Short mmCIF file of C-alpha atoms in Angstrom, two decimals:
data_model
loop_
_atom_site.label_atom_id
_atom_site.label_comp_id
_atom_site.label_asym_id
_atom_site.label_seq_id
_atom_site.Cartn_x
_atom_site.Cartn_y
_atom_site.Cartn_z
CA UNK A 1 -25.59 23.62 -23.59
CA UNK A 2 -27.57 21.00 -25.36
CA UNK A 3 -27.08 22.55 -28.74
CA UNK A 4 -23.33 22.65 -28.35
CA UNK A 5 -23.25 19.00 -27.54
CA UNK A 6 -25.27 18.22 -30.64
CA UNK A 7 -23.00 20.12 -32.65
CA UNK A 8 -19.80 18.50 -31.23
CA UNK A 9 -21.40 15.06 -31.75
CA UNK A 10 -22.41 15.94 -35.31
CA UNK A 11 -18.84 17.06 -36.02
CA UNK A 12 -17.51 13.87 -34.58
CA UNK A 13 -19.74 11.76 -36.64
CA UNK A 14 -18.86 13.78 -39.79
CA UNK A 15 -15.23 12.96 -39.22
CA UNK A 16 -15.86 9.19 -39.40
CA UNK A 17 -18.44 9.42 -42.18
CA UNK A 18 -17.11 12.17 -44.29
CA UNK A 19 -14.50 12.21 -46.99
CA UNK A 20 -11.50 11.69 -44.53
CA UNK A 21 -13.14 8.62 -42.94
CA UNK A 22 -10.47 6.20 -43.96
CA UNK A 23 -7.73 8.52 -42.44
CA UNK A 24 -9.76 8.98 -39.21
CA UNK A 25 -10.16 5.34 -38.77
CA UNK A 26 -6.39 4.53 -39.78
CA UNK A 27 -5.59 7.11 -36.88
CA UNK A 28 -7.90 5.48 -34.48
CA UNK A 29 -6.66 1.91 -35.28
CA UNK A 30 -2.91 3.03 -35.21
CA UNK A 31 -3.35 4.95 -31.82
CA UNK A 32 -5.21 1.87 -30.28
CA UNK A 33 -2.30 -0.52 -31.50
CA UNK A 34 0.29 1.76 -29.98
CA UNK A 35 -1.58 2.15 -26.70
CA UNK A 36 -1.93 -1.66 -26.53
CA UNK A 37 1.77 -2.27 -27.28
CA UNK A 38 2.70 0.38 -24.73
CA UNK A 39 0.60 -1.26 -22.08
CA UNK A 40 1.43 -5.09 -22.73
CA UNK A 41 4.07 -5.33 -25.32
CA UNK A 42 7.69 -6.21 -24.99
CA UNK A 43 10.49 -3.79 -23.76
CA UNK A 44 9.80 -0.93 -21.40
CA UNK A 45 6.13 -0.88 -21.06
CA UNK A 46 3.69 0.41 -18.58
CA UNK A 47 3.82 -2.85 -16.65
CA UNK A 48 7.71 -2.68 -16.34
CA UNK A 49 7.46 0.86 -15.11
CA UNK A 50 4.99 -0.32 -12.41
CA UNK A 51 7.13 -3.10 -11.37
CA UNK A 52 10.20 -0.89 -11.20
CA UNK A 53 8.24 1.77 -9.08
CA UNK A 54 7.17 -1.00 -6.63
CA UNK A 55 10.84 -2.21 -6.45
CA UNK A 56 12.14 1.33 -5.76
CA UNK A 57 9.66 1.76 -2.91
CA UNK A 58 10.72 -1.57 -1.52
CA UNK A 59 14.27 -0.62 -1.77
CA UNK A 60 13.73 2.87 -0.16
CA UNK A 61 11.92 1.07 2.74
CA UNK A 62 14.90 -1.26 3.16
CA UNK A 63 17.24 1.69 3.21
CA UNK A 64 15.11 3.44 5.89
CA UNK A 65 15.29 0.09 7.98
CA UNK A 66 18.99 -0.05 7.60
CA UNK A 67 19.37 3.58 8.61
CA UNK A 68 17.42 2.90 11.67
CA UNK A 69 19.56 -0.14 12.58
CA UNK A 70 22.58 1.92 12.02
CA UNK A 71 21.53 4.71 14.23
CA UNK A 72 20.74 2.09 16.87
CA UNK A 73 24.15 0.53 16.59
CA UNK A 74 25.82 4.05 16.67
CA UNK A 75 23.89 4.80 19.87
CA UNK A 76 24.93 1.44 21.51
CA UNK A 77 28.54 2.23 20.43
CA UNK A 78 28.43 5.60 22.03
CA UNK A 79 26.90 4.20 25.16
CA UNK A 80 29.69 1.51 25.51
CA UNK A 81 32.52 4.08 24.82
CA UNK A 82 31.19 6.53 27.25
CA UNK A 83 29.72 4.18 30.16
CA UNK A 84 32.11 1.48 31.52
CA UNK A 85 29.21 -0.29 33.29
CA UNK A 86 27.40 -0.67 30.02
CA UNK A 87 30.67 -2.08 28.35
CA UNK A 88 31.13 -4.42 31.16
CA UNK A 89 27.50 -5.74 31.10
CA UNK A 90 27.84 -6.38 27.28
CA UNK A 91 31.04 -8.26 27.60
CA UNK A 92 29.63 -10.36 30.37
CA UNK A 93 26.37 -11.14 28.50
CA UNK A 94 27.81 -11.57 25.06
CA UNK A 95 31.26 -13.06 25.51
CA UNK A 96 30.91 -14.57 28.98
CA UNK A 97 33.69 -12.58 30.35
CA UNK A 98 34.20 -12.46 34.09
CA UNK A 99 36.28 -10.60 36.67
CA UNK A 100 39.07 -12.43 38.20
CA UNK A 101 37.94 -14.81 40.89
CA UNK A 102 34.33 -15.04 39.49
CA UNK A 103 32.74 -18.31 38.26
CA UNK A 104 30.73 -18.42 34.99
CA UNK A 105 27.81 -20.61 34.54
CA UNK A 106 26.30 -20.71 30.98
CA UNK A 107 22.73 -21.96 30.95
CA UNK A 108 21.13 -22.56 27.59
#
């Protein structure tokens, strides 16, 4: 195991000190610049993707919240359609309706 590590390190050193060292350094510098520009540069960078992912998660959470609210409203609508007492209670509480002959007192 130790021998194979030494061979790999030796070959790696040969690349940067051998006859093709200028090309190897050119590749390293160019790759570094490209990675740097991909992370912090203008346009569609890593940071923009991260912000977009956060925004998508926020919007999906908002969608789930609205779906739950819609389900609750649908449940209340069905309850009011099918139960006269619930509809009457809603009308009295929300719109201050009263049966003929009743007095309505509003306390705020």
